Amino acid sequence: MNAPTTYFEHGTAAERWDRARLFFDAKEYATAATILVALADEAPEQLAPRLLLARAYYHSAQLSRAEHELRAILERWPVEDYAQLMLGRTLERQGRATEARPHLRMAAAMAGDFPE
């Protein structure tokens, strides 16, 4: 059994979710990610913790982890336009603009942003 190693890993899932959001809002993205990893593993069917985890990875410059999480999200929820956008931005930030382009186009189309 994996015992919590720090205070912010204690409590119910709802308490840890609130704590992760507080750390995220305080721009303590790496700490938020630490909390969110366990939440995402506990409830893989829930999108919100996984998406916030991907955002926390992105903002803490853990780009390969963000990419991995976003690809897993899109595998399970292929119509999640925000995940498409984030994956595109993550790939761009890694200098992979050619790979990013289809994801950014898909996100725009899903959001109804068509070029005139």
Coordinates of C-alpha atoms in Angstrom, one line a residue:
M1 CA 0.0 0.0 0.0
N2 CA 1.3 3.5 -0.9
A3 CA 1.0 5.6 2.3
P4 CA 0.8 9.4 1.8
T5 CA 4.2 11.0 2.3
T6 CA 3.1 14.6 2.8
Y7 CA 0.2 16.4 4.4
F8 CA -1.4 17.4 1.2
E9 CA -1.9 13.8 0.1
H10 CA -4.1 13.1 3.2
G11 CA -7.9 13.3 3.2
T12 CA -10.8 12.3 1.1
A13 CA -10.7 12.6 -2.7
A14 CA -12.9 15.7 -2.4
E15 CA -10.5 17.3 0.1
R16 CA -7.5 16.5 -2.1
W17 CA -9.2 17.9 -5.2
D18 CA -9.9 21.1 -3.3
R19 CA -6.3 21.2 -2.1
A20 CA -5.0 20.6 -5.7
R21 CA -7.1 23.4 -7.0
L22 CA -5.8 25.7 -4.3
F23 CA -2.2 24.9 -5.2
F24 CA -3.0 25.3 -8.9
D25 CA -4.7 28.7 -8.3
A26 CA -1.6 29.7 -6.3
K27 CA 0.6 28.8 -9.3
E28 CA 2.2 26.0 -7.4
Y29 CA 1.8 23.7 -10.4
A30 CA 4.3 21.0 -9.5
T31 CA 2.6 20.5 -6.1
A32 CA -0.8 20.5 -7.6
A33 CA 0.4 17.8 -10.1
T34 CA 1.7 15.7 -7.2
I35 CA -1.8 15.6 -5.7
L36 CA -3.6 15.2 -9.0
V37 CA -1.6 12.1 -10.1
A38 CA -3.1 10.0 -7.3
L39 CA -6.6 11.5 -7.9
A40 CA -6.4 10.7 -11.7
D41 CA -5.3 7.1 -10.9
E42 CA -8.1 6.6 -8.4
A43 CA -10.8 7.8 -10.8
P44 CA -9.6 7.3 -14.4
E45 CA -13.1 7.7 -15.6
Q46 CA -13.2 11.4 -14.5
L47 CA -12.0 14.0 -16.9
A48 CA -11.5 17.0 -14.6
P49 CA -8.6 15.7 -12.5
R50 CA -6.8 14.4 -15.6
L51 CA -7.3 17.7 -17.5
L52 CA -6.1 19.7 -14.5
L53 CA -3.1 17.4 -14.2
A54 CA -2.2 18.0 -17.8
R55 CA -2.5 21.8 -17.2
A56 CA -0.4 21.6 -14.1
Y57 CA 2.3 19.7 -16.0
Y58 CA 2.1 22.2 -18.8
H59 CA 2.5 25.2 -16.5
S60 CA 5.3 23.6 -14.6
A61 CA 7.2 22.9 -17.9
Q62 CA 6.8 19.1 -17.6
L63 CA 5.9 19.1 -21.2
S64 CA 6.5 15.4 -22.0
R65 CA 4.3 14.5 -19.0
A66 CA 1.7 17.0 -20.2
E67 CA 1.8 15.5 -23.7
H68 CA 1.4 11.9 -22.4
E69 CA -1.5 12.9 -20.2
L70 CA -3.2 14.8 -23.0
R71 CA -2.8 11.9 -25.4
A72 CA -4.4 9.6 -22.8
I73 CA -7.3 12.0 -22.4
L74 CA -7.9 12.2 -26.1
E75 CA -7.8 8.4 -26.4
R76 CA -10.6 8.2 -23.9
W77 CA -12.4 11.5 -24.8
P78 CA -11.7 12.2 -28.5
V79 CA -14.1 15.1 -28.7
E80 CA -12.5 17.0 -25.8
D81 CA -11.6 20.2 -27.7
Y82 CA -9.7 21.8 -24.9
A83 CA -7.4 18.8 -24.7
Q84 CA -6.8 19.1 -28.5
L85 CA -5.9 22.7 -28.0
M86 CA -3.6 22.0 -25.0
L87 CA -1.9 19.2 -26.9
G88 CA -1.3 21.5 -29.8
R89 CA 0.2 24.2 -27.5
T90 CA 2.3 21.6 -25.7
L91 CA 3.8 20.4 -29.0
E92 CA 4.4 23.9 -30.1
R93 CA 6.2 24.7 -26.9
Q94 CA 8.4 21.7 -27.5
G95 CA 9.3 23.1 -30.9
R96 CA 7.1 20.6 -32.8
A97 CA 4.9 23.0 -34.7
T98 CA 4.2 20.6 -37.6
E99 CA 2.9 18.0 -35.2
A100 CA 0.9 20.7 -33.3
R101 CA -0.9 22.1 -36.4
P102 CA -3.5 19.3 -36.8
H103 CA -4.4 19.4 -33.1
L104 CA -4.8 23.2 -33.2
R105 CA -7.0 23.0 -36.3
M106 CA -9.1 20.2 -34.8
A107 CA -9.6 22.3 -31.6
A108 CA -10.6 25.3 -33.6
A109 CA -13.1 23.3 -35.7
M110 CA -14.6 21.7 -32.6
A111 CA -15.0 25.1 -31.0
G112 CA -16.7 26.5 -34.2
D113 CA -13.8 28.8 -35.1
F114 CA -13.7 28.5 -38.9
P115 CA -11.5 30.8 -41.0
E116 CA -13.5 33.2 -43.1

